[in-house]
Structure formats: structure tokens, C-alpha cells
PDB file of C-alpha atoms in Angstrom:
ATOM      1  CA  MET A   1      35.740  89.590 137.095  1.00 71.00           C
ATOM      2  CA  MET A   2      37.414  92.763 135.541  1.00 78.00           C
ATOM      3  CA  LYS A   3      34.220  94.618 135.657  1.00 80.00           C
ATOM      4  CA  HIS A   4      33.693  93.974 139.412  1.00 81.00           C
ATOM      5  CA  TRP A   5      37.250  95.265 140.263  1.00 83.00           C
ATOM      6  CA  ILE A   6      36.713  98.281 137.734  1.00 83.00           C
ATOM      7  CA  LYS A   7      33.591  99.186 139.994  1.00 83.00           C
ATOM      8  CA  ILE A   8      36.027  98.874 142.967  1.00 84.00           C
ATOM      9  CA  PHE A   9      38.582 101.396 141.729  1.00 84.00           C
ATOM     10  CA  GLN A  10      35.637 103.613 140.812  1.00 82.00           C
ATOM     11  CA  LEU A  11      34.485 103.709 144.379  1.00 82.00           C
ATOM     12  CA  SER A  12      37.932 104.079 145.782  1.00 83.00           C
ATOM     13  CA  ARG A  13      38.079 107.274 143.366  1.00 82.00           C
ATOM     14  CA  ASN A  14      34.967 108.608 144.911  1.00 78.00           C
ATOM     15  CA  LEU A  15      35.977 107.678 148.286  1.00 79.00           C
ATOM     16  CA  GLY A  16      39.319 109.477 147.823  1.00 78.00           C
ATOM     17  CA  LYS A  17      37.278 112.836 146.511  1.00 74.00           C
ATOM     18  CA  ILE A  18      35.099 112.512 149.589  1.00 72.00           C
ATOM     19  CA  ASN A  19      37.983 112.216 152.151  1.00 70.00           C
ATOM     20  CA  PHE A  20      40.561 114.381 150.404  1.00 70.00           C
ATOM     21  CA  SER A  21      38.820 117.526 149.234  1.00 63.00           C
ATOM     22  CA  PHE A  22      41.936 119.040 147.876  1.00 56.00           C
ATOM     23  CA  LEU A  23      41.713 116.436 144.903  1.00 54.00           C
ATOM     24  CA  ASN A  24      38.667 118.406 143.689  1.00 56.00           C
ATOM     25  CA  PHE A  25      40.915 121.570 143.212  1.00 54.00           C
ATOM     26  CA  ARG A  26      40.005 121.550 139.527  1.00 51.00           C
ATOM     27  CA  TYR A  27      36.543 122.758 140.375  1.00 50.00           C
ATOM     28  CA  LYS A  28      38.130 125.703 141.954  1.00 52.00           C
ATOM     29  CA  PHE A  29      39.173 126.912 138.519  1.00 53.00           C
ATOM     30  CA  LYS A  30      35.591 126.868 137.528  1.00 56.00           C
ATOM     31  CA  GLU A  31      34.594 129.429 140.155  1.00 57.00           C
ATOM     32  CA  ARG A  32      35.865 133.142 140.549  1.00 63.00           C
ATOM     33  CA  LEU A  33      39.485 133.039 142.087  1.00 62.00           C
ATOM     34  CA  ASP A  34      39.783 135.539 144.851  1.00 64.00           C
ATOM     35  CA  MET A  35      43.119 137.018 145.706  1.00 70.00           C
ATOM     36  CA  TYR A  36      43.445 135.456 149.002  1.00 70.00           C
ATOM     37  CA  PHE A  37      43.444 131.875 147.622  1.00 65.00           C
ATOM     38  CA  VAL A  38      45.950 133.004 144.843  1.00 71.00           C
ATOM     39  CA  VAL A  39      48.388 134.255 147.326  1.00 77.00           C
ATOM     40  CA  LEU A  40      47.855 131.540 149.904  1.00 76.00           C
ATOM     41  CA  THR A  41      48.259 128.921 147.249  1.00 75.00           C
ATOM     42  CA  CYS A  42      51.502 130.715 146.088  1.00 82.00           C
ATOM     43  CA  PHE A  43      52.874 130.965 149.462  1.00 80.00           C
ATOM     44  CA  ILE A  44      52.302 127.277 150.346  1.00 80.00           C
ATOM     45  CA  LEU A  45      54.103 126.228 146.871  1.00 82.00           C
ATOM     46  CA  SER A  46      56.919 128.323 147.681  1.00 87.00           C
ATOM     47  CA  LEU A  47      57.441 127.026 151.267  1.00 86.00           C
ATOM     48  CA  ALA A  48      57.282 123.442 149.932  1.00 84.00           C
ATOM     49  CA  GLY A  49      59.702 124.238 147.288  1.00 85.00           C
ATOM     50  CA  VAL A  50      62.166 125.521 149.900  1.00 88.00           C
ATOM     51  CA  ILE A  51      61.661 122.645 152.062  1.00 87.00           C
ATOM     52  CA  TYR A  52      62.092 120.180 149.114  1.00 85.00           C
ATOM     53  CA  TYR A  53      65.333 121.932 147.773  1.00 86.00           C
ATOM     54  CA  TYR A  54      66.872 121.389 151.349  1.00 87.00           C
ATOM     55  CA  TYR A  55      65.855 117.922 151.755  1.00 86.00           C
ATOM     56  CA  PHE A  56      67.781 117.388 148.264  1.00 86.00           C
ATOM     57  CA  GLN A  57      70.647 118.838 149.715  1.00 87.00           C
ATOM     58  CA  ILE A  58      70.402 116.848 152.842  1.00 88.00           C
ATOM     59  CA  VAL A  59      70.132 113.573 150.929  1.00 86.00           C
ATOM     60  CA  ASN A  60      73.136 114.624 148.721  1.00 85.00           C
ATOM     61  CA  GLN A  61      75.218 115.469 151.829  1.00 87.00           C
ATOM     62  CA  VAL A  62      74.309 111.981 153.559  1.00 85.00           C
ATOM     63  CA  TYR A  63      75.268 110.011 150.391  1.00 84.00           C
ATOM     64  CA  ILE A  64      78.700 111.956 150.249  1.00 85.00           C
ATOM     65  CA  GLU A  65      79.273 110.861 153.766  1.00 84.00           C
ATOM     66  CA  LEU A  66      78.421 107.300 153.212  1.00 82.00           C
ATOM     67  CA  GLU A  67      80.859 107.340 150.235  1.00 81.00           C
ATOM     68  CA  VAL A  68      83.665 108.784 152.237  1.00 81.00           C
ATOM     69  CA  LEU A  69      83.406 106.196 155.134  1.00 79.00           C
ATOM     70  CA  GLY A  70      83.145 103.454 152.289  1.00 76.00           C
ATOM     71  CA  ILE A  71      79.710 102.205 153.195  1.00 75.00           C
ATOM     72  CA  ASN A  72      77.751 103.742 150.410  1.00 74.00           C
ATOM     73  CA  ALA A  73      76.180 100.274 149.957  1.00 74.00           C
ATOM     74  CA  TRP A  74      74.074 101.141 153.051  1.00 79.00           C
ATOM     75  CA  PHE A  75      72.256 103.945 151.149  1.00 81.00           C
ATOM     76  CA  TYR A  76      69.591 101.501 149.983  1.00 81.00           C
ATOM     77  CA  HIS A  77      68.874 100.237 153.546  1.00 82.00           C
ATOM     78  CA  LEU A  78      69.025 103.565 155.107  1.00 85.00           C
ATOM     79  CA  VAL A  79      66.709 105.291 152.517  1.00 86.00           C
ATOM     80  CA  SER A  80      64.104 102.099 152.578  1.00 85.00           C
ATOM     81  CA  CYS A  81      64.026 102.095 156.374  1.00 86.00           C
ATOM     82  CA  GLY A  82      63.380 105.828 156.647  1.00 87.00           C
ATOM     83  CA  ILE A  83      60.607 105.825 154.128  1.00 89.00           C
ATOM     84  CA  SER A  84      59.108 102.726 155.511  1.00 90.00           C
ATOM     85  CA  ILE A  85      58.963 104.533 158.946  1.00 90.00           C
ATOM     86  CA  VAL A  86      57.338 107.538 157.245  1.00 90.00           C
ATOM     87  CA  LEU A  87      54.730 105.321 155.580  1.00 91.00           C
ATOM     88  CA  THR A  88      53.766 103.663 158.837  1.00 92.00           C
ATOM     89  CA  ILE A  89      53.202 106.782 160.494  1.00 91.00           C
ATOM     90  CA  ILE A  90      50.994 108.266 157.478  1.00 91.00           C
ATOM     91  CA  SER A  91      49.415 104.786 157.227  1.00 91.00           C
ATOM     92  CA  ILE A  92      48.281 104.867 160.921  1.00 91.00           C
ATOM     93  CA  PHE A  93      46.563 108.268 160.380  1.00 89.00           C
ATOM     94  CA  LEU A  94      45.085 107.349 156.960  1.00 89.00           C
ATOM     95  CA  LEU A  95      43.706 104.128 157.899  1.00 89.00           C
ATOM     96  CA  ILE A  96      42.187 105.484 161.094  1.00 88.00           C
ATOM     97  CA  ASN A  97      40.615 108.347 159.501  1.00 85.00           C
ATOM     98  CA  ILE A  98      39.456 106.435 156.421  1.00 85.00           C
ATOM     99  CA  PHE A  99      38.298 103.481 158.411  1.00 84.00           C
ATOM    100  CA  CYS A 100      36.846 104.946 161.550  1.00 80.00           C
ATOM    101  CA  PHE A 101      36.318 108.433 161.004  1.00 74.00           C
ATOM    102  CA  SER A 102      35.307 108.770 157.320  1.00 65.00           C
ATOM    103  CA  LYS A 103      32.219 110.975 156.499  1.00 60.00           C
ATOM    104  CA  ASP A 104      31.300 108.628 153.760  1.00 61.00           C
ATOM    105  CA  ILE A 105      30.227 105.545 155.893  1.00 59.00           C
ATOM    106  CA  GLU A 106      26.694 106.565 156.763  1.00 57.00           C
ATOM    107  CA  ASN A 107      25.964 107.799 153.404  1.00 62.00           C
ATOM    108  CA  LEU A 108      27.044 104.410 151.512  1.00 62.00           C
ATOM    109  CA  GLN A 109      25.877 102.193 154.125  1.00 59.00           C
ATOM    110  CA  LEU A 110      22.350 101.723 152.574  1.00 60.00           C
ATOM    111  CA  PHE A 111      23.645 101.221 149.227  1.00 64.00           C
ATOM    112  CA  PRO A 112      24.239  97.960 147.653  1.00 69.00           C
ATOM    113  CA  VAL A 113      27.854  97.529 148.231  1.00 73.00           C
ATOM    114  CA  GLU A 114      29.462  94.388 149.814  1.00 79.00           C
ATOM    115  CA  PRO A 115      31.532  95.254 152.807  1.00 80.00           C
ATOM    116  CA  CYS A 116      34.555  93.694 151.195  1.00 84.00           C
ATOM    117  CA  ASP A 117      34.099  95.963 147.977  1.00 85.00           C
ATOM    118  CA  PHE A 118      33.784  99.008 150.329  1.00 84.00           C
ATOM    119  CA  PHE A 119      36.968  98.000 152.549  1.00 88.00           C
ATOM    120  CA  ALA A 120      39.011  97.241 149.568  1.00 90.00           C
ATOM    121  CA  SER A 121      38.301 100.572 147.948  1.00 89.00           C
ATOM    122  CA  LYS A 122      39.402 102.181 151.326  1.00 90.00           C
ATOM    123  CA  TYR A 123      42.553 100.148 151.101  1.00 92.00           C
ATOM    124  CA  ILE A 124      43.365 101.190 147.474  1.00 92.00           C
ATOM    125  CA  VAL A 125      42.913 104.972 148.605  1.00 90.00           C
ATOM    126  CA  VAL A 126      45.580 104.513 151.305  1.00 92.00           C
ATOM    127  CA  ILE A 127      47.828 102.788 149.108  1.00 93.00           C
ATOM    128  CA  LEU A 128      47.579 105.359 146.305  1.00 91.00           C
ATOM    129  CA  PHE A 129      47.966 108.290 148.955  1.00 90.00           C
ATOM    130  CA  CYS A 130      51.270 106.379 150.156  1.00 91.00           C
ATOM    131  CA  TYR A 131      52.485 106.235 146.558  1.00 92.00           C
ATOM    132  CA  GLY A 132      52.137 109.743 145.979  1.00 89.00           C
ATOM    133  CA  ILE A 133      54.281 110.618 149.248  1.00 90.00           C
ATOM    134  CA  GLU A 134      56.741 108.021 148.326  1.00 90.00           C
ATOM    135  CA  THR A 135      57.344 109.442 144.954  1.00 89.00           C
ATOM    136  CA  LEU A 136      58.094 112.612 146.314  1.00 89.00           C
ATOM    137  CA  LEU A 137      60.550 111.417 148.972  1.00 89.00           C
ATOM    138  CA  LEU A 138      62.181 108.990 146.399  1.00 88.00           C
ATOM    139  CA  PHE A 139      62.498 111.060 143.357  1.00 87.00           C
ATOM    140  CA  PRO A 140      65.562 113.224 144.620  1.00 86.00           C
ATOM    141  CA  ILE A 141      67.125 110.202 145.940  1.00 87.00           C
ATOM    142  CA  CYS A 142      66.901 108.433 142.860  1.00 86.00           C
ATOM    143  CA  ILE A 143      68.523 111.357 140.819  1.00 87.00           C
ATOM    144  CA  ILE A 144      71.412 111.707 143.254  1.00 86.00           C
ATOM    145  CA  GLN A 145      72.238 108.071 143.290  1.00 84.00           C
ATOM    146  CA  ILE A 146      72.028 107.956 139.471  1.00 85.00           C
ATOM    147  CA  GLN A 147      74.307 111.023 139.224  1.00 83.00           C
ATOM    148  CA  TYR A 148      77.161 109.240 141.458  1.00 80.00           C
ATOM    149  CA  VAL A 149      76.717 105.574 140.397  1.00 79.00           C
ATOM    150  CA  GLY A 150      75.991 106.377 136.838  1.00 75.00           C
ATOM    151  CA  GLU A 151      73.467 103.425 136.136  1.00 74.00           C
ATOM    152  CA  PHE A 152      70.050 103.857 135.235  1.00 76.00           C
ATOM    153  CA  SER A 153      69.050 100.263 136.657  1.00 78.00           C
ATOM    154  CA  VAL A 154      68.568 102.270 139.863  1.00 81.00           C
ATOM    155  CA  ILE A 155      65.511 103.498 138.561  1.00 85.00           C
ATOM    156  CA  ILE A 156      64.118  99.828 138.411  1.00 85.00           C
ATOM    157  CA  THR A 157      65.390  99.239 141.933  1.00 84.00           C
ATOM    158  CA  TYR A 158      63.774 102.208 143.320  1.00 85.00           C
ATOM    159  CA  LEU A 159      60.581 101.695 141.399  1.00 87.00           C
ATOM    160  CA  SER A 160      60.488  98.002 142.683  1.00 87.00           C
ATOM    161  CA  ILE A 161      60.916  99.239 146.376  1.00 87.00           C
ATOM    162  CA  ALA A 162      58.516 101.952 145.911  1.00 88.00           C
ATOM    163  CA  LEU A 163      55.851  99.546 144.531  1.00 89.00           C
ATOM    164  CA  ILE A 164      56.127  97.057 147.625  1.00 90.00           C
ATOM    165  CA  LEU A 165      57.000  99.129 150.627  1.00 91.00           C
ATOM    166  CA  PRO A 166      53.582 100.627 150.896  1.00 91.00           C
ATOM    167  CA  HIS A 167      51.702  97.218 150.804  1.00 92.00           C
ATOM    168  CA  ILE A 168      54.360  95.812 153.485  1.00 91.00           C
ATOM    169  CA  VAL A 169      53.587  98.540 155.872  1.00 91.00           C
ATOM    170  CA  ALA A 170      49.838  98.929 155.158  1.00 92.00           C
ATOM    171  CA  LEU A 171      48.597  95.434 154.601  1.00 93.00           C
ATOM    172  CA  PRO A 172      49.129  94.117 158.180  1.00 93.00           C
ATOM    173  CA  LEU A 173      47.780  97.314 159.728  1.00 93.00           C
ATOM    174  CA  SER A 174      44.720  97.199 157.516  1.00 93.00           C
ATOM    175  CA  VAL A 175      43.906  93.600 158.493  1.00 94.00           C
ATOM    176  CA  ILE A 176      44.284  94.454 162.306  1.00 94.00           C
ATOM    177  CA  ILE A 177      42.177  97.480 161.822  1.00 92.00           C
ATOM    178  CA  THR A 178      39.378  95.235 159.708  1.00 91.00           C
ATOM    179  CA  ILE A 179      39.682  92.600 162.500  1.00 92.00           C
ATOM    180  CA  CYS A 180      39.184  95.228 165.344  1.00 90.00           C
ATOM    181  CA  LEU A 181      36.416  96.899 163.498  1.00 88.00           C
ATOM    182  CA  LYS A 182      34.483  93.318 163.254  1.00 88.00           C
ATOM    183  CA  ILE A 183      35.249  92.767 167.156  1.00 88.00           C
ATOM    184  CA  SER A 184      33.701  96.357 167.644  1.00 84.00           C
ATOM    185  CA  MET A 185      30.588  95.425 165.649  1.00 82.00           C
ATOM    186  CA  ILE A 186      30.109  92.145 167.732  1.00 83.00           C
ATOM    187  CA  PHE A 187      30.530  93.743 171.026  1.00 81.00           C
ATOM    188  CA  LYS A 188      28.827  96.872 170.337  1.00 76.00           C
ATOM    189  CA  ARG A 189      31.594  99.142 171.665  1.00 75.00           C
ATOM    190  CA  PRO A 190      33.344 102.197 170.220  1.00 76.00           C
ATOM    191  CA  LYS A 191      35.450 101.238 167.219  1.00 80.00           C
ATOM    192  CA  THR A 192      38.270 103.639 167.563  1.00 82.00           C
ATOM    193  CA  LEU A 193      39.089 102.225 171.026  1.00 85.00           C
ATOM    194  CA  PHE A 194      39.456  98.600 169.504  1.00 87.00           C
ATOM    195  CA  VAL A 195      41.537  99.839 166.524  1.00 89.00           C
ATOM    196  CA  ILE A 196      44.106 101.752 168.652  1.00 90.00           C
ATOM    197  CA  THR A 197      44.422  98.912 170.948  1.00 90.00           C
ATOM    198  CA  GLY A 198      45.109  96.472 168.081  1.00 91.00           C
ATOM    199  CA  ILE A 199      47.517  98.847 166.488  1.00 92.00           C
ATOM    200  CA  ILE A 200      49.509  99.134 169.959  1.00 92.00           C
ATOM    201  CA  ILE A 201      49.520  95.291 170.387  1.00 93.00           C
ATOM    202  CA  TYR A 202      50.797  94.986 166.764  1.00 91.00           C
ATOM    203  CA  PHE A 203      53.654  97.448 167.378  1.00 90.00           C
ATOM    204  CA  THR A 204      54.451  96.201 170.637  1.00 91.00           C
ATOM    205  CA  GLY A 205      55.224  92.667 168.994  1.00 88.00           C
ATOM    206  CA  ILE A 206      57.542  94.246 166.427  1.00 86.00           C
ATOM    207  CA  ILE A 207      59.493  96.010 169.090  1.00 85.00           C
ATOM    208  CA  VAL A 208      59.736  92.875 171.077  1.00 86.00           C
ATOM    209  CA  TYR A 209      60.663  90.999 167.946  1.00 81.00           C
ATOM    210  CA  LYS A 210      63.369  93.576 167.166  1.00 78.00           C
ATOM    211  CA  ALA A 211      64.822  93.397 170.721  1.00 78.00           C
ATOM    212  CA  LEU A 212      65.025  89.491 170.426  1.00 78.00           C
ATOM    213  CA  SER A 213      66.818  89.865 167.024  1.00 73.00           C
ATOM    214  CA  ILE A 214      69.122  92.387 168.378  1.00 72.00           C
ATOM    215  CA  LYS A 215      70.034  90.083 171.424  1.00 72.00           C
ATOM    216  CA  GLN A 216      70.240  87.247 169.009  1.00 72.00           C
ATOM    217  CA  ILE A 217      72.823  89.119 166.544  1.00 66.00           C
ATOM    218  CA  MET A 218      74.910  90.241 169.607  1.00 67.00           C
ATOM    219  CA  SER A 219      75.010  86.831 170.921  1.00 66.00           C
ATOM    220  CA  SER A 220      76.439  85.591 167.649  1.00 62.00           C
ATOM    221  CA  LYS A 221      79.417  88.129 167.826  1.00 60.00           C
ATOM    222  CA  GLN A 222      78.803  89.663 164.602  1.00 61.00           C
ATOM    223  CA  ASP A 223      80.687  93.084 164.113  1.00 62.00           C
ATOM    224  CA  PHE A 224      78.831  96.353 164.778  1.00 62.00           C
ATOM    225  CA  LEU A 225      78.459  97.349 161.099  1.00 63.00           C
ATOM    226  CA  THR A 226      77.039  94.003 160.055  1.00 66.00           C
ATOM    227  CA  MET A 227      74.401  94.476 163.053  1.00 68.00           C
ATOM    228  CA  ILE A 228      73.376  97.929 162.056  1.00 69.00           C
ATOM    229  CA  ASN A 229      73.001  96.742 158.381  1.00 67.00           C
ATOM    230  CA  ASP A 230      70.569  93.843 159.592  1.00 68.00           C
ATOM    231  CA  LEU A 231      68.690  96.231 161.682  1.00 71.00           C
ATOM    232  CA  LEU A 232      68.069  98.875 158.829  1.00 73.00           C
ATOM    233  CA  ALA A 233      66.563  96.162 156.554  1.00 73.00           C
ATOM    234  CA  PRO A 234      63.045  97.353 155.931  1.00 77.00           C
ATOM    235  CA  PHE A 235      61.782  93.650 155.314  1.00 75.00           C
ATOM    236  CA  PRO A 236      63.242  90.047 155.395  1.00 74.00           C
ATOM    237  CA  PHE A 237      65.682  89.142 152.882  1.00 75.00           C
ATOM    238  CA  PHE A 238      66.162  92.800 151.714  1.00 76.00           C
ATOM    239  CA  GLU A 239      69.898  92.363 150.886  1.00 74.00           C
ATOM    240  CA  GLN A 240      69.227  89.565 148.494  1.00 76.00           C
ATOM    241  CA  TYR A 241      66.236  91.522 147.118  1.00 78.00           C
ATOM    242  CA  ILE A 242      68.569  94.438 146.147  1.00 76.00           C
ATOM    243  CA  SER A 243      70.830  91.808 144.210  1.00 76.00           C
ATOM    244  CA  LEU A 244      68.245  90.556 142.064  1.00 76.00           C
ATOM    245  CA  HIS A 245      68.217  90.786 138.213  1.00 77.00           C
ATOM    246  CA  ILE A 246      66.404  93.662 136.962  1.00 76.00           C
ATOM    247  CA  GLY A 247      63.679  91.442 135.329  1.00 75.00           C
ATOM    248  CA  LEU A 248      63.145  89.691 138.542  1.00 77.00           C
ATOM    249  CA  LYS A 249      62.451  93.084 140.482  1.00 78.00           C
ATOM    250  CA  LEU A 250      59.633  93.970 138.076  1.00 78.00           C
ATOM    251  CA  PHE A 251      57.764  91.041 139.544  1.00 81.00           C
ATOM    252  CA  CYS A 252      57.136  93.566 142.491  1.00 83.00           C
ATOM    253  CA  ILE A 253      54.115  94.644 140.100  1.00 84.00           C
ATOM    254  CA  ILE A 254      52.498  91.213 140.707  1.00 87.00           C
ATOM    255  CA  PHE A 255      53.164  91.398 144.333  1.00 87.00           C
ATOM    256  CA  ALA A 256      51.381  94.679 144.497  1.00 88.00           C
ATOM    257  CA  LEU A 257      48.334  93.530 142.695  1.00 89.00           C
ATOM    258  CA  LEU A 258      48.514  90.129 144.955  1.00 91.00           C
ATOM    259  CA  SER A 259      48.449  92.475 148.088  1.00 92.00           C
ATOM    260  CA  VAL A 260      45.036  94.295 147.024  1.00 92.00           C
ATOM    261  CA  VAL A 261      43.431  91.043 146.022  1.00 92.00           C
ATOM    262  CA  SER A 262      44.674  89.374 149.180  1.00 93.00           C
ATOM    263  CA  TYR A 263      43.121  92.222 151.514  1.00 93.00           C
ATOM    264  CA  TYR A 264      40.068  91.895 149.357  1.00 92.00           C
ATOM    265  CA  TYR A 265      39.420  88.133 150.317  1.00 91.00           C
ATOM    266  CA  LEU A 266      40.728  88.670 153.638  1.00 92.00           C
ATOM    267  CA  SER A 267      38.450  91.345 154.598  1.00 89.00           C
ATOM    268  CA  ASN A 268      35.556  89.219 152.823  1.00 88.00           C
ATOM    269  CA  PHE A 269      36.582  86.297 155.384  1.00 90.00           C
ATOM    270  CA  ILE A 270      36.827  88.606 158.375  1.00 89.00           C
ATOM    271  CA  LEU A 271      33.636  90.938 157.877  1.00 84.00           C
ATOM    272  CA  GLY A 272      31.358  88.230 156.427  1.00 79.00           C
ATOM    273  CA  GLU A 273      28.057  89.590 154.800  1.00 72.00           C
ATOM    274  CA  LYS A 274      26.495  90.726 158.161  1.00 71.00           C
ATOM    275  CA  TYR A 275      29.014  93.462 159.035  1.00 73.00           C
ATOM    276  CA  ALA A 276      27.391  96.618 159.793  1.00 67.00           C
ATOM    277  CA  LEU A 277      28.287  99.938 161.300  1.00 58.00           C
ATOM    278  CA  TYR A 278      26.474 101.309 164.473  1.00 52.00           C
ATOM    279  CA  ASP A 279      25.468 104.784 165.066  1.00 46.00           C
ATOM    280  CA  LYS A 280      25.997 107.192 168.153  1.00 44.00           C
ATOM    281  CA  GLU A 281      23.484 105.366 170.147  1.00 42.00           C
ATOM    282  CA  VAL A 282      25.232 102.127 169.605  1.00 42.00           C
ATOM    283  CA  LYS A 283      22.295 100.608 167.597  1.00 46.00           C
ATOM    284  CA  ILE A 284      23.460  97.785 165.305  1.00 44.00           C
ATOM    285  CA  LYS A 285      21.960  98.419 161.848  1.00 46.00           C
ATOM    286  CA  LEU A 286      21.778  94.892 160.499  1.00 46.00           C
ATOM    287  CA  GLU A 287      18.724  95.364 158.320  1.00 46.00           C
ATOM    288  CA  LYS A 288      19.399  95.616 154.734  1.00 46.00           C
ATOM    289  CA  ILE A 289      17.301  96.619 151.790  1.00 44.00           C
ATOM    290  CA  ALA A 290      16.406  93.607 149.635  1.00 46.00           C
ATOM    291  CA  PHE A 291      17.493  95.420 146.331  1.00 44.00           C
ATOM    292  CA  HIS A 292      17.442  92.282 144.327  1.00 48.00           C
ATOM    293  CA  SER A 293      13.843  91.420 145.046  1.00 46.00           C
ATOM    294  CA  SER A 294      12.493  94.293 143.042  1.00 52.00           C
ATOM    295  CA  THR A 295      13.564  95.513 139.595  1.00 57.00           C
ATOM    296  CA  LYS A 296      12.101  99.000 140.309  1.00 53.00           C
ATOM    297  CA  LEU A 297      13.947  99.131 143.402  1.00 53.00           C
ATOM    298  CA  LYS A 298      17.015  98.107 142.019  1.00 58.00           C
ATOM    299  CA  SER A 299      16.905 100.688 139.444  1.00 62.00           C
ATOM    300  CA  TYR A 300      15.932 103.139 142.214  1.00 55.00           C
ATOM    301  CA  LEU A 301      19.070 102.470 144.070  1.00 58.00           C
ATOM    302  CA  LYS A 302      21.287 102.775 140.885  1.00 62.00           C
ATOM    303  CA  LYS A 303      19.768 106.358 140.148  1.00 62.00           C
ATOM    304  CA  SER A 304      20.485 107.237 143.931  1.00 61.00           C
ATOM    305  CA  ILE A 305      24.004 106.151 143.823  1.00 62.00           C
ATOM    306  CA  LYS A 306      24.744 108.102 140.736  1.00 61.00           C
ATOM    307  CA  HIS A 307      22.956 111.082 142.104  1.00 58.00           C
ATOM    308  CA  PHE A 308      24.973 110.824 145.183  1.00 56.00           C
ATOM    309  CA  PHE A 309      28.249 110.935 143.773  1.00 58.00           C
ATOM    310  CA  VAL A 310      27.501 113.501 140.858  1.00 54.00           C
ATOM    311  CA  THR A 311      25.915 116.151 142.993  1.00 50.00           C
ATOM    312  CA  LEU A 312      28.592 115.749 145.715  1.00 47.00           C
ATOM    313  CA  TYR A 313      31.222 117.395 143.501  1.00 46.00           C
ATOM    314  CA  MET A 314      29.356 119.923 141.726  1.00 47.00           C
TER     315      MET A 314
END
């Protein structure tokens, strides 16, 4: 079982390198660097540093204003809600790109890789990319709150939020996209159209649910501040989650692992063993090589996989 998941993570590493070529930057240093590349890299890093500095100042000012108004308890809600919106937008583009437009699909389709392994690897790539973005966004926020509150337990709180937020955002979207891809295979229609339609229906349902929630909150005659506080919660029972003991918050690691395993089994249930992608002529490629019937053929396929992944990055 452990060896199987190691292979899935190895596949996700290779998929990440294929889809995000900047992850192979170390190979740039093996080549002779030209002045254009050095100047452009320095310019981009300087611009990113300036933007990051002003982002730090904006977050600091927001916390001060909330403290003056006496509602600094909203800071967790405001930060988590803002980051969940950013992660939602990033996840949509990443999932559509990796699941629909990825250039690895045709190359890896002939290899003896189960569809659920392939899709779970793609899901891990999306989650790791979201973790990277989330770390950049949360680092100054965590530093500022530690500076004003003076409690290092804030680190555990933000760590737990950072671990579960990408899964809360990306897991439903990944399941919906997987269902849409299966439907597109069955009806032999362009997969992108089904995926975009599924995402639109999903967010329409969320908007309708939020609208009904606002109507229910207003009918219960709650005060305005309580209503805003409820609307800013990124997931149900967020207030109770923030108030949990530090040890209980660390259980979010188990939740993150269960989310990956859950998507693996869900994708296996949705896709089945006969899932296949179609080419531009919309011809279903359901014919698979019986790699288990011949020892020589199995050995040849293993060498082909190694050759593909090794030569791709040299």
C-alpha cells in the first residue's frame, strides 16, 4: 500500500515538472547564463519584493483598524475568507489546465497507469501549488498577529487553516471536474465544455445557498455585525474550530491526508477501469495494451516510462 502511494507521489512530481516548467530552474544553472536571463530574473524578483512589502503594510493597517473598532476577532474570518476566494480562483484555472489541457495526457495514456492513480497525482499537484501560494499569503499575516497578540499558538492556528483550506476548496471542484470528464467520454463531446458547465452549476448552487442563508439570518433579526461574521466564515463551524485546543487543531493533518485518499477512491468510483481520453477526431481510445500478459512487454514498458521521464528534463 505504501509503495503504491509512493508511486503516486512520484508521478505527481513528474506531472508538476511537465506542467510547470519553472520547477526545472536548476537545469538553467547547468547551462551558460546569458545577461538577459539574469537581468529579467532580478527585475521580476525586485518587483515581487516591492509588491510583497506593500501587501505586508496593507495587512498591518487592516489589523490596526479592526483593533481600533474593537472587532479584531474578525481578523481570522476576514483572512480565511479572502484566502479561500484566492484559492478558489487559482484552483479553477489549475484544475482546468491540468485536467483538460495538460500536455502529459497523450504521452502517459499508453503507459500502465490506472486512471485513479493518474487523477490522484494531478490532484496532489494542484494541492501542493495551492499550499505554495497560501504560504506566501499567510506568512506576513501570521507575523503581524504574533506581533500584536504575543502568542505563538497563532502559528498552530494558521498552520491548521493552511492545511485544510485548499482541500475544502479544491476537493469539490476536483470531483465535479472528474464527473464532467467521465460524462464527456461517454457522450464523446469536448471535455472543456462539460467541465466549465459543471463549475458554473456548482458556483450557482453556492450563490443560491448563500442568498438563502442571508435571507434566513435577516429573518432571525440578528444584528448586522453577527450577520457579517457568519457570512465571512470560509467553512461551517469555523468559529468553533478556531476555539479548539491546539492539540485538536493538529488533527487537520489527518483531514488533509483523508482528503487525498478520498479523492483517490472517488475518482476510482467515477472513472472506472475503462476511462479513456479521445483525440481531436473524437475517437475513443479504449484499446489497452495487455502489459501483464508478457514479461518482456512489461519490462519494455517499464524502460519506456523511465526513458520518457528521464529524457524529458535533461
